[in-house]
Short mmCIF file of C-alpha atoms and ligand atoms in Angstrom, two decimals:
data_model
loop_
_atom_site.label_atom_id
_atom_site.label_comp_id
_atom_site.label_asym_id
_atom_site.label_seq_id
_atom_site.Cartn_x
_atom_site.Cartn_y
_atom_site.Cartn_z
CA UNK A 755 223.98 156.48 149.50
CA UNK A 756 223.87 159.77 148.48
CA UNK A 757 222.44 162.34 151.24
CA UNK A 758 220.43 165.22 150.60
CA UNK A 759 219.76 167.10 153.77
CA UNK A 760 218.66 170.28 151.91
CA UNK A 761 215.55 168.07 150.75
CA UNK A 762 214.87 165.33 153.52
CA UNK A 763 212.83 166.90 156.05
CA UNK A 764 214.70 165.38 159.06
CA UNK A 765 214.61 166.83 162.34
CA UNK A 766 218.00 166.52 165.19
CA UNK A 767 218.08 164.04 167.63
CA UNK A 768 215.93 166.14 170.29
CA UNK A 769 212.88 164.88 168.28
CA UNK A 770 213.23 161.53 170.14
CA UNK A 771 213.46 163.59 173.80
CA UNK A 772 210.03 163.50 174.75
CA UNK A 773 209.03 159.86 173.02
CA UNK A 774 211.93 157.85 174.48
CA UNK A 775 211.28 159.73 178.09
CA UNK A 776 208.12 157.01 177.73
CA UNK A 777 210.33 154.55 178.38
CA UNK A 778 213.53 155.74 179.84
CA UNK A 779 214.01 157.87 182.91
CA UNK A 780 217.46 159.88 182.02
CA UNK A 781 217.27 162.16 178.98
CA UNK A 782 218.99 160.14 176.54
CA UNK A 783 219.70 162.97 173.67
CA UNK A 784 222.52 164.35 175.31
CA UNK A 785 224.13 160.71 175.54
CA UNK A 786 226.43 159.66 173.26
CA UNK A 787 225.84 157.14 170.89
CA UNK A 788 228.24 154.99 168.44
CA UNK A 789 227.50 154.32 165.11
CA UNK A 790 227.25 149.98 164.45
CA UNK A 791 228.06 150.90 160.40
CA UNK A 792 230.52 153.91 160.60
CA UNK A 793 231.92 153.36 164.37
CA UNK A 794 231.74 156.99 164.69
CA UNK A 795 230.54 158.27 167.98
CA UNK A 796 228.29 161.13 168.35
CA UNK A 797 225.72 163.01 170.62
CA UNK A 798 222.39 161.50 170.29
CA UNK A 799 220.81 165.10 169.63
CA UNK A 800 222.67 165.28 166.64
CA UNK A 801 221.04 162.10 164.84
CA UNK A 802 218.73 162.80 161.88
CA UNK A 803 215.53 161.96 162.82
CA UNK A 804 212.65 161.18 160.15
CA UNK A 805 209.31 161.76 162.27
CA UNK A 806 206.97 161.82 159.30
CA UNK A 807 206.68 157.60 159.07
CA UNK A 808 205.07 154.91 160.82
CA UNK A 809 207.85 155.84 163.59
CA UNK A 810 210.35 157.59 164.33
CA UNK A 811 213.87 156.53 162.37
CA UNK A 812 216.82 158.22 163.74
CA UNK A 813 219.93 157.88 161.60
CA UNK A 814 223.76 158.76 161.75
CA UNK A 815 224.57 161.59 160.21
CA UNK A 816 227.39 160.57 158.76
CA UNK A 817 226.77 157.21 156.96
CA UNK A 818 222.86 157.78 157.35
CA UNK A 819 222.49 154.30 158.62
CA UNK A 820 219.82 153.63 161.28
CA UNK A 821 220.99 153.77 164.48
CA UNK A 822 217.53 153.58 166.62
CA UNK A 823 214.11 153.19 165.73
CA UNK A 824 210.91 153.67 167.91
CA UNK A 825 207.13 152.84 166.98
CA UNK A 826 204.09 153.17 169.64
CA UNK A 827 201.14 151.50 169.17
CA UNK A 828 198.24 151.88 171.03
CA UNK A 829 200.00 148.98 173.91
CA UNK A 830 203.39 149.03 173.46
CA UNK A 831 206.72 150.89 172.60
CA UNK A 832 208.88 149.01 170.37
CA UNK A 833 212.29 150.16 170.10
CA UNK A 834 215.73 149.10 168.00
CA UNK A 835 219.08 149.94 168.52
CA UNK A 836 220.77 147.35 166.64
CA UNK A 837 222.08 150.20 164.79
CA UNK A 838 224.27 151.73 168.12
CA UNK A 839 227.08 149.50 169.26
CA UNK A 840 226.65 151.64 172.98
CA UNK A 841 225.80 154.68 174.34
CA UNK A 842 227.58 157.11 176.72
CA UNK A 843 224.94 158.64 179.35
CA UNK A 844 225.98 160.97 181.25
CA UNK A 845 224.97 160.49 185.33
CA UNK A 846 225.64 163.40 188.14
CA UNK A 847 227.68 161.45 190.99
CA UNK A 848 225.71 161.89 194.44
CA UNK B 314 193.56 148.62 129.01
CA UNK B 315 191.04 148.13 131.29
CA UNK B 316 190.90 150.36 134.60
CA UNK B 317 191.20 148.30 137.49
CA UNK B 318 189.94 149.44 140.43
CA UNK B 319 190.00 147.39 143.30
CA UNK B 320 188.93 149.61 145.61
CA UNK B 321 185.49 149.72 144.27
CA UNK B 322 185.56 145.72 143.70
CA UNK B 323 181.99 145.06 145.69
CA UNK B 324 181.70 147.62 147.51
CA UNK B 325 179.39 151.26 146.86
CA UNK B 326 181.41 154.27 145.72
CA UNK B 327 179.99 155.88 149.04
CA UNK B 328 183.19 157.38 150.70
CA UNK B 329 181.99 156.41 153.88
CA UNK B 330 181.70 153.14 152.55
CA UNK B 331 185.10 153.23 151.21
CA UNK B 332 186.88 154.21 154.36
CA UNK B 333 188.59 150.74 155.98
CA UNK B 334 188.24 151.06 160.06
CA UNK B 335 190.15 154.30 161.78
CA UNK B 336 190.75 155.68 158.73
CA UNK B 337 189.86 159.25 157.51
CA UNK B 338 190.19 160.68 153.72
CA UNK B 339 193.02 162.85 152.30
CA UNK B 340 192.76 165.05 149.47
CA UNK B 341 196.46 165.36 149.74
CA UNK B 342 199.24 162.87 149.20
CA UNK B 343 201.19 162.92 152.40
CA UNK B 344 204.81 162.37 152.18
CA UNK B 345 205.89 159.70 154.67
CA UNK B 346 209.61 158.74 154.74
CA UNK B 347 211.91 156.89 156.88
CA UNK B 348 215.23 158.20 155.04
CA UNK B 349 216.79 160.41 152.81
CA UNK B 350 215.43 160.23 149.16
CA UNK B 351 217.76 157.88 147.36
CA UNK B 352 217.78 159.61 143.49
CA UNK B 353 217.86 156.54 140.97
CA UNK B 354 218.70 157.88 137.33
CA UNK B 355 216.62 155.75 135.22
CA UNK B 356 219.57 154.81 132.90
CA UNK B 357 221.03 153.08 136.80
CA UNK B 358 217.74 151.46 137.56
CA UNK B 359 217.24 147.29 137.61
CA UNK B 360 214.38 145.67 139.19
CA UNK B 361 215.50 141.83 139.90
CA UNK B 362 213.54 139.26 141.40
CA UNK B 363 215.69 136.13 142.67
CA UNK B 364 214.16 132.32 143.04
CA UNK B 365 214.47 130.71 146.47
CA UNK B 366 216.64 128.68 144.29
CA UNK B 367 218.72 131.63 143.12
CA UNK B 368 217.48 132.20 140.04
CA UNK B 369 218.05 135.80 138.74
CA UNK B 370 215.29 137.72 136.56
CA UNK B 371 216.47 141.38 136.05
CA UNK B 372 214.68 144.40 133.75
CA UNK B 373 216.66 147.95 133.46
CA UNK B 374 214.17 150.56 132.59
CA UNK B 375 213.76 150.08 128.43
CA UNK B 376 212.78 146.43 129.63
CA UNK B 377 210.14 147.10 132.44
CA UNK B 378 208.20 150.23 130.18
CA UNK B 379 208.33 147.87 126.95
CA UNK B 380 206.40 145.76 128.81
CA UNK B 381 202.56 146.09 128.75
CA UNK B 382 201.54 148.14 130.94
CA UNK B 383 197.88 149.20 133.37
CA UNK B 384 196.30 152.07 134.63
CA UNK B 385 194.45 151.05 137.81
CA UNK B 386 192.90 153.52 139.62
CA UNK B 387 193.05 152.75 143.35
CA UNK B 388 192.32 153.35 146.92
CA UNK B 389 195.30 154.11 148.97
CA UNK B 390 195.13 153.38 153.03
CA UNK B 391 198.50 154.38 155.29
CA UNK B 392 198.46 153.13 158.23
CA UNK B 393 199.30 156.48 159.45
CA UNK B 394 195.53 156.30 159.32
CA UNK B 395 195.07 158.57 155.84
CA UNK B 396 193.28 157.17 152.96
CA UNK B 397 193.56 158.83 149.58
CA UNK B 398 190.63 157.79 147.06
CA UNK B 399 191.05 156.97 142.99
CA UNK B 400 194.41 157.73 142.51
CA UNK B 401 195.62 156.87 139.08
CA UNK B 402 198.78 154.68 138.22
CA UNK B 403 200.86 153.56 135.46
CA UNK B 404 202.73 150.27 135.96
CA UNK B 405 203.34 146.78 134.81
CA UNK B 406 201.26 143.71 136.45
CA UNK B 407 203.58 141.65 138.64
CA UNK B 408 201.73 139.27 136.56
CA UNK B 409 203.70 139.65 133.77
CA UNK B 410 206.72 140.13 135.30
CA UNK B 411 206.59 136.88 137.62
CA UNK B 412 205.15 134.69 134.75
CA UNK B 413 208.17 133.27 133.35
CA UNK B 414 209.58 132.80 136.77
CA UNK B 415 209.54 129.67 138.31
CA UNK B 416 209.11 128.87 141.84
CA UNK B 417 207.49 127.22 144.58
CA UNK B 418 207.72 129.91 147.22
CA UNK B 419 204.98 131.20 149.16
CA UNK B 420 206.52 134.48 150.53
CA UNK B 421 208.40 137.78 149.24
CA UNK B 422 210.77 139.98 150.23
CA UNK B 423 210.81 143.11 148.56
CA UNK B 424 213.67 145.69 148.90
CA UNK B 425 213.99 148.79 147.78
CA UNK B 426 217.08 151.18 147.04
CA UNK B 427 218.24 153.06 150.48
CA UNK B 428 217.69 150.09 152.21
CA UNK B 429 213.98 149.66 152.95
CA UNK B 430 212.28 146.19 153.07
CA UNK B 431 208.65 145.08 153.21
CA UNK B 432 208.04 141.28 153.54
CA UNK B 433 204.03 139.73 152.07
CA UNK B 434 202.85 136.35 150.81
CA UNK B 435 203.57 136.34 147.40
CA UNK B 436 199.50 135.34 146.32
CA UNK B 437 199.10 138.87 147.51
CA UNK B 438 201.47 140.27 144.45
CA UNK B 439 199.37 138.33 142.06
CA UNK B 440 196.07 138.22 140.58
CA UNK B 441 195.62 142.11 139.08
CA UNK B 442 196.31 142.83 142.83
CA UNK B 443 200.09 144.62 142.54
CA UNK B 444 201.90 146.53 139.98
CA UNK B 445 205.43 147.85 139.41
CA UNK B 446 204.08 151.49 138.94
CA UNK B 447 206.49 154.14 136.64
CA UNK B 448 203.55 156.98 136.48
CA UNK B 449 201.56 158.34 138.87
CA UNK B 450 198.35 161.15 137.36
CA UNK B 451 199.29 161.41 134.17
CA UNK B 452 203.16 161.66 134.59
CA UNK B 453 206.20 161.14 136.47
CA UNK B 454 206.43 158.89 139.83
CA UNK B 455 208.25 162.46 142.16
CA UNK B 456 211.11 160.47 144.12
CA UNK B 457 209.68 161.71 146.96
CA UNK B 458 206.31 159.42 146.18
CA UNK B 459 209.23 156.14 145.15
CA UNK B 460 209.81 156.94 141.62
CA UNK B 461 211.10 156.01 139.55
CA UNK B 462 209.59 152.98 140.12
CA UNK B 463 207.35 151.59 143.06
CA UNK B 464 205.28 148.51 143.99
CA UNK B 465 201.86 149.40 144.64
CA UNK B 466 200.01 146.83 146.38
CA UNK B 467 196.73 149.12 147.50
CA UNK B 468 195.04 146.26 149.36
CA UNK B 469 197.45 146.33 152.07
CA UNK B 470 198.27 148.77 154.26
CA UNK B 471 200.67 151.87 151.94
CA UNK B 472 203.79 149.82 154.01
CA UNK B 473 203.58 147.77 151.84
CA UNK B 474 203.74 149.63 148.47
CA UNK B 475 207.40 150.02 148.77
CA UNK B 476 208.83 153.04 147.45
CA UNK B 477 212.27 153.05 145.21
CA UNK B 478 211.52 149.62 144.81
CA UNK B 479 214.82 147.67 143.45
CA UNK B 480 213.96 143.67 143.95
CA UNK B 481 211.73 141.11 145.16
CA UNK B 482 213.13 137.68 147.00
CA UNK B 483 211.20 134.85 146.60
CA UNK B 484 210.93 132.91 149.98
CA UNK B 485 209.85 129.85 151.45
CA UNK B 486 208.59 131.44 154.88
CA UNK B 487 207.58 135.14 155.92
CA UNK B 488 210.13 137.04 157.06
CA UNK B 489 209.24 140.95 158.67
CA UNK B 490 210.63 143.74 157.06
CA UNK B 491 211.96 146.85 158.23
CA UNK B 492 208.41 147.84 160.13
CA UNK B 493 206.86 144.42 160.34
CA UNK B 494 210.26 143.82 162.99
CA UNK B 495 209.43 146.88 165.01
CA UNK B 496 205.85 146.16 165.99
CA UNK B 497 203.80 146.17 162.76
CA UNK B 498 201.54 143.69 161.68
CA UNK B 499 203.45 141.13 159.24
CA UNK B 500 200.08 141.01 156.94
CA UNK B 501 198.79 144.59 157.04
CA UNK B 502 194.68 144.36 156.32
CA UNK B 503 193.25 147.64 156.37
CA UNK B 504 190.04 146.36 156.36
CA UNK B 505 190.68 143.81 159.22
CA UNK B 506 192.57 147.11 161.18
CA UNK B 507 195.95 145.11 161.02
CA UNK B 508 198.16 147.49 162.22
CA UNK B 509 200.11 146.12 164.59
CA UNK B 510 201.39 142.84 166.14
CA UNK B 511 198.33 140.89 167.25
CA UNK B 512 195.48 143.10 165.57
ZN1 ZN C 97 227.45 155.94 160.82
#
């Protein structure tokens, strides 16, 4: 697939800070996540993220496959990350 | 060709009227995408729809715009809760196109080039309802808005009017598509307020 980034109105992977700290307590954009298509591994905050859709689709930025995708309704969060094989998160020992 | 306009189909061209549940009305035509803009040259384009048998039916471009084509004027709804009155299309009928194809399915899956999907039963494709649009106002369909081809299926929620559009499956069951399997309702009524799961 070609990719256009000069004309695809993505935003970075900080985009999905404040909607996935809904549902998860550690700030997951500075954990590292691997791609399921490419196998490369990369800091969440460096995803594209498409914001302007019925939710938010964050892809790699190297293959542009979708790695995690997050819709809210008025209820529920659904979220997929079929698209990330595992991520890295960073915890401070005690 | 006659204008079609099922937006208007019983109802008063009031706009408040005209405005399904939650919805308000656009004068623009937002740009809502999920991933980067595939670019299709026309001369690369094929539209195929496959049988739940297997069957192949395929048009390149000289096929699909030799075909007869409509210009219904129609209400779009997003579910992003924008509704854009009388816009104006040029496509062909999936009518014609699914006339001379033979099947006993009940459901489609429609995929588009980049990869999106959007999953419907397939009475809701028929019946002057959807088109294979290749103009939008008079020219063009911009890639941004799907071109250079799109289905446009206005009586469901804009989900469903999948840009880029590059084949239908013919199914025997429904199957979600790339938002009906994160959360969003499988049918998509605007009118009913189907937006999500269990709406
Ligand atoms: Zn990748």
């Amino acid at each position: 697939m070609n990719h256009r980034p000069d004309s695809d109105g993505y935003e970075d992977g900080n985009a999905l800070a404040g909607p996935l700290s809904e549902i998860f307590a550690v700030d997951l954009t500075s954990a590292l996540g691997r791609c399921a298509n490419c196998g490369v591994t990369e800091p969440v905050a460096r995803l594209h993220v498409y914001t302007r859709a019925p939710g938010l689709v964050a892809r790699c930025p190297h293959c542009a496959h979708v790695t995690l995708r997050m819709v809210r309704s008025p209820d529920d969060a659904w979220l997929d990350m079929s698209g990330t094989v595992a991520l890295r998160i960073p915890l401070t020992s005690g | 060709m006659g204008v079609v306009s099922p937006g208007f189909r019983g109802r008063p061209r009031e706009s408040s009227r005209r405005l399904p549940p939650g919805q308000y009305e656009t004068h623009d035509f937002p740009v809502l995408s999920a991933g980067p803009t595939p670019r299709i040259a026309r001369e690369d384009w094929e539209f195929t729809v496959t049988t739940e048998t297997g069957d192949r039916h395929s048009w390149n471009w000289a096929e699909l715009t030799a075909l007869p084509s409509e210009n219904p004027t129609v209400d779009l709804h997003c579910v992003t809760k924008w509704s854009k009155f009388d816009t104006r299309w040029q496509g062909v009928s999936l009518d014609v196109l699914l006339a001379e194809v033979e099947t006993a399915a009940d459901y489609v899956m429609v995929s588009s080039y980049g990869g999106y999907t959007t999953g419907m039963p397939l009475e809701d494709l028929l019946h002057g309802q959807a088109w294979i649009a290749y103009g939008y106002d008079g020219d063009d369909i911009p890639p941004e808005h799907g071109g250079p081809a799109r289905l446009l299926v206005p009586h469901l929620y804009f989900w469903k009017s999948a840009k880029w559009v590059h084949g239908i499956q013919l199914l025997p069951q429904d199957e979600p598509g790339f938002w009906e399997s994160l959360g969003y309702h499988d049918y998509g009524d605007p009118w009913r307020e189907q937006r999500y799961q269990g709406d």
